[in-house]
Every structure is written in structure tokens, then in C-alpha cells.
Coordinates of C-alpha atoms in Angstrom, one line a residue:
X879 CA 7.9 -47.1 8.5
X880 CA 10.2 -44.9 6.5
X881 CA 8.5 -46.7 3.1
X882 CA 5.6 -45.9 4.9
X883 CA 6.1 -42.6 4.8
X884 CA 7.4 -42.4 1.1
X885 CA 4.1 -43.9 -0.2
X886 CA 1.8 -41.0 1.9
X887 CA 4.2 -38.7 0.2
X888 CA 3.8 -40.0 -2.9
X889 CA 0.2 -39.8 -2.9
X890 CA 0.0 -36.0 -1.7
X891 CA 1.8 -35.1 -4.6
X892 CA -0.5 -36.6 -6.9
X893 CA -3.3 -34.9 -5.4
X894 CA -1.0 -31.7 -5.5
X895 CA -2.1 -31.0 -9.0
X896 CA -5.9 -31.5 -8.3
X897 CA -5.8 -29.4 -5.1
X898 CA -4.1 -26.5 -6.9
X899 CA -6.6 -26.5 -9.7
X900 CA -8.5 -26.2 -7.2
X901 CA -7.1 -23.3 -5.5
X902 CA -6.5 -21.5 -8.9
X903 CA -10.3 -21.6 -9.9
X904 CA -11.3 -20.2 -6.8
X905 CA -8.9 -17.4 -6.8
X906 CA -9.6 -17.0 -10.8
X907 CA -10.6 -13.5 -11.8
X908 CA -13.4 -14.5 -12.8
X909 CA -15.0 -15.9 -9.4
X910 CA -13.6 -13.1 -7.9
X911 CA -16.0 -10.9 -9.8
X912 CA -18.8 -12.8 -9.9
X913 CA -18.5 -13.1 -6.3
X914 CA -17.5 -9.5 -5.7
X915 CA -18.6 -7.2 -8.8
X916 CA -17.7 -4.2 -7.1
X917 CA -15.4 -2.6 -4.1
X918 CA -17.1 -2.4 -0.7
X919 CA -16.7 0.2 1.5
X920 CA -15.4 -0.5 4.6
X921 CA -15.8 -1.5 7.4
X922 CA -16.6 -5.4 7.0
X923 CA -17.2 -8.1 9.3
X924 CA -16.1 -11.5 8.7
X925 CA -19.4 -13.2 9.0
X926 CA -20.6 -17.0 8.1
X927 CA -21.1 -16.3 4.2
X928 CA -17.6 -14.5 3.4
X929 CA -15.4 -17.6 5.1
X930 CA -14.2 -20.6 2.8
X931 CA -12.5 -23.2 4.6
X932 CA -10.3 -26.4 2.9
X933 CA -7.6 -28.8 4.0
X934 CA -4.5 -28.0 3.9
X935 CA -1.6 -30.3 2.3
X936 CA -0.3 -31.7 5.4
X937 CA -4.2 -31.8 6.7
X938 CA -4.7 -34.5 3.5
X939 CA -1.5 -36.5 4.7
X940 CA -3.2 -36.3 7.9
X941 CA -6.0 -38.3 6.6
X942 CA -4.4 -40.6 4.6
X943 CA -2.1 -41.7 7.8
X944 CA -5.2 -41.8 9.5
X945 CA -6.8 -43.8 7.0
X946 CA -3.5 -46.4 6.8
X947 CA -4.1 -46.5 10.8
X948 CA -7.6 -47.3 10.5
X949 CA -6.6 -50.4 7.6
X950 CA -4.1 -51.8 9.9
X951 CA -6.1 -51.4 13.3
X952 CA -9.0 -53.4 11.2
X953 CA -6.3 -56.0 9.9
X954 CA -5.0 -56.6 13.1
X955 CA -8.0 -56.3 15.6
X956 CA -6.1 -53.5 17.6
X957 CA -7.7 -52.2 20.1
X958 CA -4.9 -49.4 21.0
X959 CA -5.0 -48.6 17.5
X960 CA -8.8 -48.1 17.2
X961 CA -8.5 -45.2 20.1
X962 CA -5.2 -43.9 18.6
X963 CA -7.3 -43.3 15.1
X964 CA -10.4 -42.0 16.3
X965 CA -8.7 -39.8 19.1
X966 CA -6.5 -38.0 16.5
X967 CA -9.2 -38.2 13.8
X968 CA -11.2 -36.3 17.0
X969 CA -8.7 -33.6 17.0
X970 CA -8.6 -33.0 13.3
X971 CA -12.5 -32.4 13.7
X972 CA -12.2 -30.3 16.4
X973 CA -9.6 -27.9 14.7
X974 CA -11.7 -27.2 11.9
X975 CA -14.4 -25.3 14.3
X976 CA -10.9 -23.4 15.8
X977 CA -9.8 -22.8 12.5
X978 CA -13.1 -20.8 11.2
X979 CA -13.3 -19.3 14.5
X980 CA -9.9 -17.3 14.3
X981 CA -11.2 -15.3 11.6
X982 CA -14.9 -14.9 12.1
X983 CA -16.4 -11.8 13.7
X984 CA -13.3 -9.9 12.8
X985 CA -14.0 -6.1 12.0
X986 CA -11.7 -5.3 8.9
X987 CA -11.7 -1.5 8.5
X988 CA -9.1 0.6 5.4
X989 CA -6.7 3.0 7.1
X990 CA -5.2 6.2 5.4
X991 CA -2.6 5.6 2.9
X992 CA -0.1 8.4 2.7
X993 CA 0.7 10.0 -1.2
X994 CA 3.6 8.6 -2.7
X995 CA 5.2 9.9 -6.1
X996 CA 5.2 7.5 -9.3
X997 CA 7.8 5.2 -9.1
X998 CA 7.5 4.4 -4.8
X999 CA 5.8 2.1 -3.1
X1000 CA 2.1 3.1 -2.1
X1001 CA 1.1 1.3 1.5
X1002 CA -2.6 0.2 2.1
X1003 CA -3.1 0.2 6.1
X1004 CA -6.0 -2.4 7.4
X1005 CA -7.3 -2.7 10.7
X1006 CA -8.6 -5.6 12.0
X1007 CA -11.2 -5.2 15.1
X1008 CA -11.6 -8.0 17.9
X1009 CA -14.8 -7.3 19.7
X1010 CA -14.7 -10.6 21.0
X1011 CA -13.2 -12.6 24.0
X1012 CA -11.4 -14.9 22.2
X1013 CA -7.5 -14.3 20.6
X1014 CA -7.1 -14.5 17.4
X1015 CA -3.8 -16.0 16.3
X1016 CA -1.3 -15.5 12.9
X1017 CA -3.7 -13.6 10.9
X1018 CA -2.0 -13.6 7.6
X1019 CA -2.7 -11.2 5.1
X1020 CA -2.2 -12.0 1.0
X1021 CA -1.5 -9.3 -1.8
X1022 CA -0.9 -11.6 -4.8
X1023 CA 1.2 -14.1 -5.1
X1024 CA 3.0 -12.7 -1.7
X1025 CA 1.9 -13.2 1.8
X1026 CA 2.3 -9.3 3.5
X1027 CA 2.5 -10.5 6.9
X1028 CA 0.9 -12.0 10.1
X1029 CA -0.3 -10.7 13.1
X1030 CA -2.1 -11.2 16.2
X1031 CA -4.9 -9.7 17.5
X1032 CA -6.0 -9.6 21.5
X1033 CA -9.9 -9.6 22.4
X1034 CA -11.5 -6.2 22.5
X1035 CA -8.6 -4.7 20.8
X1036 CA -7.8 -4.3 16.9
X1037 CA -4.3 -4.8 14.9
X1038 CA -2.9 -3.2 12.3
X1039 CA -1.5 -5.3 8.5
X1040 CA -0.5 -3.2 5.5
X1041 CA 0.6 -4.4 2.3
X1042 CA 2.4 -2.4 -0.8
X1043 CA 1.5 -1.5 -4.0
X1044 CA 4.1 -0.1 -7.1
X1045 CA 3.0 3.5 -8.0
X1046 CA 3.3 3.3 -11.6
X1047 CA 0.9 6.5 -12.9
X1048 CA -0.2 9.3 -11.2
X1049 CA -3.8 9.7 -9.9
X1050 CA -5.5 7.7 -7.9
X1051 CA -4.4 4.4 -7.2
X1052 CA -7.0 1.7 -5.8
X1053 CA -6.3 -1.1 -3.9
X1054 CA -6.3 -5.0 -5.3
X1055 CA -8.5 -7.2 -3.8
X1056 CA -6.9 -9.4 -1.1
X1057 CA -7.3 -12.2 1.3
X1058 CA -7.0 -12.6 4.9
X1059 CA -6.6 -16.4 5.8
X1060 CA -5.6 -18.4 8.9
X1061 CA -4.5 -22.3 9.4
X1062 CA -4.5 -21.9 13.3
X1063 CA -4.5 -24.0 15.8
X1064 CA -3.1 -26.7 13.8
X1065 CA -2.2 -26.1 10.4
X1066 CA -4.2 -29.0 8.8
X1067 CA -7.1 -26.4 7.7
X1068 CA -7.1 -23.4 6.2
X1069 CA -9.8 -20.3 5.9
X1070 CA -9.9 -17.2 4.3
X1071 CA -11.7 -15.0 3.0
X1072 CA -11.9 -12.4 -0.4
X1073 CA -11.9 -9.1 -0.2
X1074 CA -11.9 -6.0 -2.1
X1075 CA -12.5 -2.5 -0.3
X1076 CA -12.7 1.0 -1.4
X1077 CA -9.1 2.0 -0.7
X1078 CA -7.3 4.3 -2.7
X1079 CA -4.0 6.5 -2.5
X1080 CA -2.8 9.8 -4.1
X1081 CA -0.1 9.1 -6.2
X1082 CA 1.7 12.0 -7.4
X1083 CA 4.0 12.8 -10.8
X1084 CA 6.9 11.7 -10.5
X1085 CA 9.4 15.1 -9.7
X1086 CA 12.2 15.4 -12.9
X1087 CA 15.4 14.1 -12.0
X1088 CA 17.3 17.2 -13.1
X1089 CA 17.9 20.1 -10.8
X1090 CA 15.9 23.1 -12.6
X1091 CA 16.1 26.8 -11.8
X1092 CA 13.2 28.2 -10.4
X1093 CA 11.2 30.5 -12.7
X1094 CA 12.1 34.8 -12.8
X1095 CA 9.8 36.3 -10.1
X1096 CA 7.1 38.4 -11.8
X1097 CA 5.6 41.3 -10.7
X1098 CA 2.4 41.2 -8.5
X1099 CA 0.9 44.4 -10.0
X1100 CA 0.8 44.5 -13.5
X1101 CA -0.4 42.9 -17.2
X1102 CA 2.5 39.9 -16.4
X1103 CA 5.7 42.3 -17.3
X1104 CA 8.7 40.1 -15.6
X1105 CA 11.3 41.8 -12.8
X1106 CA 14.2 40.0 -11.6
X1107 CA 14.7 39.9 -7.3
X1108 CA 14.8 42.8 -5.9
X1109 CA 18.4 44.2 -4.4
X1110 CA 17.0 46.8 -1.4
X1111 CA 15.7 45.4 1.1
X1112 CA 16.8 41.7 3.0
X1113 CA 13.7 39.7 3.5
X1114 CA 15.4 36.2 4.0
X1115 CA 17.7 33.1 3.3
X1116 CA 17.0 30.2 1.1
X1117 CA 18.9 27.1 0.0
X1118 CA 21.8 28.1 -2.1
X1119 CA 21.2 26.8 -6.0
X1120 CA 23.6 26.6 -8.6
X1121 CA 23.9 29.9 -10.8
X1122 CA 23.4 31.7 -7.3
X1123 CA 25.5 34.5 -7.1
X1124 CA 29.0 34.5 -4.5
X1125 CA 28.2 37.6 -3.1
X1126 CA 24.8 36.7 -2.0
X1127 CA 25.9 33.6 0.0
X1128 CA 25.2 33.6 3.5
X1129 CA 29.1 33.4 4.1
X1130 CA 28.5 33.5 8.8
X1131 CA 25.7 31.1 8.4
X1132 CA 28.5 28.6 6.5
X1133 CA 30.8 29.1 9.3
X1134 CA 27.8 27.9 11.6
X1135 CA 27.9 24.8 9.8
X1136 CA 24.1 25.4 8.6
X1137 CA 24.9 24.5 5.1
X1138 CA 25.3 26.9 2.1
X1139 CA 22.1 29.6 2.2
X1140 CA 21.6 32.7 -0.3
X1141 CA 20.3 35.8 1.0
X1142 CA 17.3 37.0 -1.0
X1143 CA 16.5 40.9 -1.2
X1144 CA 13.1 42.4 -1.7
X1145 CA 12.8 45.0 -4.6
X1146 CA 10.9 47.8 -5.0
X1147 CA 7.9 46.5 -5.8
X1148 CA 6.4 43.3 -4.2
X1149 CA 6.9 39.7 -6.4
X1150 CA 5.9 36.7 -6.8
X1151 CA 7.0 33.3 -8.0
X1152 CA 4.5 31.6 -10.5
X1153 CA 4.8 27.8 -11.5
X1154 CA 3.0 27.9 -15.0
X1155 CA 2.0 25.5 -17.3
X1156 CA 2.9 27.7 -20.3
X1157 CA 6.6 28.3 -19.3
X1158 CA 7.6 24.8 -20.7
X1159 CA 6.7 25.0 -24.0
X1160 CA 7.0 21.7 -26.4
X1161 CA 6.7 19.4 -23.8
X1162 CA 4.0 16.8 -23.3
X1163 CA 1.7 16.4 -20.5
X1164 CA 3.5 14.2 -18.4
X1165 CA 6.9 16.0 -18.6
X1166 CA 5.5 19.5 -18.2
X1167 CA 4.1 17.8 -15.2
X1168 CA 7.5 15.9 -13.8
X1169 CA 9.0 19.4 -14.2
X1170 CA 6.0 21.3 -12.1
X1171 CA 6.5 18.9 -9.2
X1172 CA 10.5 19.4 -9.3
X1173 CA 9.9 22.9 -9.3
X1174 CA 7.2 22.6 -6.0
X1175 CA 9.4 20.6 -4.1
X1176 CA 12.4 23.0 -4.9
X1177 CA 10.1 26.3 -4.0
X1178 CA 8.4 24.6 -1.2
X1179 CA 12.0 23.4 0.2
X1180 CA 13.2 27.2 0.0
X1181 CA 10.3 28.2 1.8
X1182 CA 9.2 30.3 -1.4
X1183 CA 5.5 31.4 -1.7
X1184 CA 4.6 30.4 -5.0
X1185 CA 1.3 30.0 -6.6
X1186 CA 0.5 27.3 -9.5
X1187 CA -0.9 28.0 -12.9
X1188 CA -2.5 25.1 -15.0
X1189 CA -5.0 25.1 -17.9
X1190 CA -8.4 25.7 -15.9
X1191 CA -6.9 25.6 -12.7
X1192 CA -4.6 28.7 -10.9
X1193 CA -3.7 28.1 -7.2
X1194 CA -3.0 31.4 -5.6
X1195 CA 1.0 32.1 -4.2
X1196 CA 1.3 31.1 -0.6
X1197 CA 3.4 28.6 1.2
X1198 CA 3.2 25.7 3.8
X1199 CA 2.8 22.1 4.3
X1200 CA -0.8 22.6 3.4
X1201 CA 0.0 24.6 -0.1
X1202 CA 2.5 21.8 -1.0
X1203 CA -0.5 19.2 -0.5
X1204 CA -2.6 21.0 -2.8
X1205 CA -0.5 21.6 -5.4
X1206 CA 1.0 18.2 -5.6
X1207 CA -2.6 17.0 -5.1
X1208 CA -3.9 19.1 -8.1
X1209 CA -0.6 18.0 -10.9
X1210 CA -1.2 14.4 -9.8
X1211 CA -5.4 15.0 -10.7
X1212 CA -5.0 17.0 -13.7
X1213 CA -6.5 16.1 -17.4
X1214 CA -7.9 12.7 -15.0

């Protein structure tokens, strides 16, 4: 028996090669696009014409034993053997209507995929949507070369798979295509299907390493003359930055344990803090813009209003979540 099973072995893995050739062309690039020329928008349904379904490799060494049963249940006149053969073959037939089942009718809709700076990971959130009565089981989902994970999904309710991207240049990065697949109930068929959705995510510049004063303040009245902070009147405390004078350090809120905070002072006339373009000089593009997102980050984390100047585009001073969005939003689009 044991020779037996060296032999079926042995002849799966010469059908190995032809069953990945297989695989390979119809996962090419090339089928890909002529099957899909261009990104759908979700949502999609998994009907009849978008599922593929093949055997598995331990669904061909299921046949061949099958086929070795048969032999010897012919050579032998067996009787037990005949039912044996045709009862399993039974099942093997059976599972391939399971198998497509799992995955067809399944909603598949994008989620929202949170910004991410150059250099992270950007996440692409699916839903998929059972309006039927029937579980679905190990829904696996494929980015690649790597599976991204498995789930179940109940009837009448929907699950959630995600799978991850490298952000490598700002703008906006799309999606690849993927596949979903399934080898339930018993792993000796598999389905899948291709797709490739409309899903993008905001990837912004990547913020300069370096820590980087923030610019002088400049007068809000005025043809651009620049005025350091004003020393009359307190207006408030901000994260304490090297350079940062002793004096001004919020010396009670250190004993508080609340972390080293300078007090700022308003002057005589009101100011503002501008992020522009044309204070870094001899830089290119992408630098100029690694710097404008450190300084963002830094003004946005010392709750600073601070408005954005960039060749044909000026964002007005003002502060918040929201103001943080849009100027990282605006450095990550620009020249694209």
C-alpha cells in the first residue's frame, strides 16, 4: 500500500508542472486585461460568469486513487469495491456544486482606506455581503503572491477582509487586482474569482526625518514685513522645541508631570504662521515637500493656526483635524 502510495505521488508531481502552467497563464497579466480592461466600481456580485473552478492537487490524487480502485475492483470482480469507488467518486461530484456555491451570490463592496504617508503600509478594506441563507465558509482573499486572510461569512450578514499595500509615492494609490477563492467543503476543488475595483488611498509625502524649526510668525497686516512672537500678552502653551527659550518654559506644568510646554505670548499686533513653498529655496519638489509635511505635523501638534502657501494654491491659517486633512491632502496632490 505504502508503494501504492509512492507511485500516486509520483504521478501528481509530474502533473505539477502542467497544472501550474496552467495556473500561471490564467493569472498572466495579460488574461487579466483582456478579461478585465478596466477597474469596476463597486459593488460586485459574484455571479455565474465571474467564477472559475479547477481541481485542486490533492483533488487530482483523489482521482487517480479512484481510478487505481476502479482497475482493481474490475480485476478482481469486487463488488465492495465497485460501491466504495462510485460512493466516493459520488462525493467528489457533489463537492464541486458546494464548492461554487460558497462564493456565488456574494456582494463584494470597497471600504475606506485611511491616508498613510510614503513609506507605510496603505490597507484596502472589502466587504463581502451574504444575502443568502446559506454560510459561507474560509473565504480566502489573495494580493499577489500572498494569501491576506480567510474569513467567514453568516447568511444575511456581511464580513470584512483587507489586504496591504507599500506606499511608495505620494498621490493616489489604486488598488491591484485580486482574487477571492474558496476550496470548501472538501479541499479537492477550488474557485475563484478576478477582481479589480476602483479603490484608491491618499498617500501622503513622506514628513523629513529631521526636527525643523517652525517658520518666524509674520505679520497679518502688512506687504509680508516679518515680526518675531510677541512678548505682552499670554495667549497659550505649546510643545517645548529645541532653541526654545528657559525662561519661557512652563516650569508648574513640568512639576505636573505634563511634559515640557513653552508659554507663547501675543504681541502687539496679531500673527500668523505661514508654511511657504518659497521659504526652502534650492530644494526639489519632493524635499521641499517632505519638509512642508514635517512642518504641518509639528504646527498642527502645537496646536498652531497656520495656513499653507504653494505655487497656485494658498490654504488660509486655521487649525484642526480638518485643516491638517487638507493640507496633507493638498502636498500629497500637488504638481499630480
Amino acid at each position: 500500500m505504502t508503494g501504492l502510495t509512492h507511485r500516486l505521488a509520483a504521478w501528481s508531481a509530474r502533473f505539477n508542472p502542467l497544472r501550474q502552467s496552467a495556473f500561471e497563464f490564467l493569472q498572466s497579466p495579460f488574461l487579466k486585461q483582456l478579461l478585465h480592461p478596466a477597474p469596476e466600481a463597486a459593488p460586485v456580485t459574484l455571479t455565474q460568469r465571474r467564477l472559475y473552478i479547477l481541481p485542486t492537487r490533492h483533488g487530482l490524487i483523489f482521482a487517480l486513487m479512484l481510478l487505481v480502485m476502479l482497475l482493481g475492483s474490475i480485476n478482481y470482480a469486487n463488488s465492495m469495491g465497485f460501491v466504495l469507488t462510485f460512493l466516493l467518486g459520488s462525493l467528489a461530484v457533489v463537492s464541486i456544486l458546494h464548492t461554487y456555491r460558497n462564493l456565488a451570490q456574494l456582494t463584494i463592496s470597497a471600504g475606506k482606506s485611511a491616508p498613510v504617508f510614503v513609506g507605510q503600509e496603505a490597507r484596502f478594506h472589502l466587504s463581502a455581503s451574504n444575502t443568502g441563507n446559506i454560510p459561507r465558509y474560509a473565504i480566502g482573499l489573495r494580493a499577489g503572491k500572498d494569501v491576506a486572510g480567510f474569513t467567514d461569512v453568516a447568511p444575511n450578514h456581511a464580513a470584512a477582509l483587507a489586504f496591504g499595500l507599500p506606499a511608495q509615492r505620494r498621490g493616489l494609490l489604486r488598488a491591484p487586482s485580486f482574487n477571492l477563492f474558496s476550496t470548501f467543503p472538501l479541499g479537492l476543488f477550488r474557485t475563484w474569482t478576478h477582481l479589480d475595483l476602483d479603490i484608491n488611498c491618499l498617500v501622503y509625502p513622506r514628513p523629513a526625518a529631521e526636527a525643523l524649526p517652525l517658520p518666524a510668525f509674520q505679520a497679518q497686516t502688512g506687504q509680508g514685513s516679518r515680526h518675531g512672537a510677541g512678548q505682552e500678552d499670554f495667549s497659550g502653551l505649546r510643545t517645548y522645541r529645541n532653541g526654545d527659550s528657559l525662561r519661557h518654559v512652563a516650569w508648574k506644568a513640568v512639576a505636573r508631570e505634563q511634559g515640557m510646554l513653552t508659554k507663547q505670548f501675543d504681541g502687539a499686533t496679531q500673527q500668523e504662521l505661514w508654511l511657504d513653498w518659497d521659504l526652502l529655496p534650492g530644494m526639489d519638489v519632493e524635499t521641499r515637500l517632505s519638509r512642508l509635511t514635517r512642518w504641518v505635523l509639528d504646527a498642527d501638534t502645537a496646536a498652531q493656526r497656520y495656513g499653507l502657501r504653494l505655487p497656485g494654491r494658498v490654504l488660509s491659517p486655521a487649525s484642526g483635524a480638518e485643516h491638517r486633512r487638507q493640507c496633507l491632502e493638498t502636498l500629497a496632490l500637488f504638481g499630480l
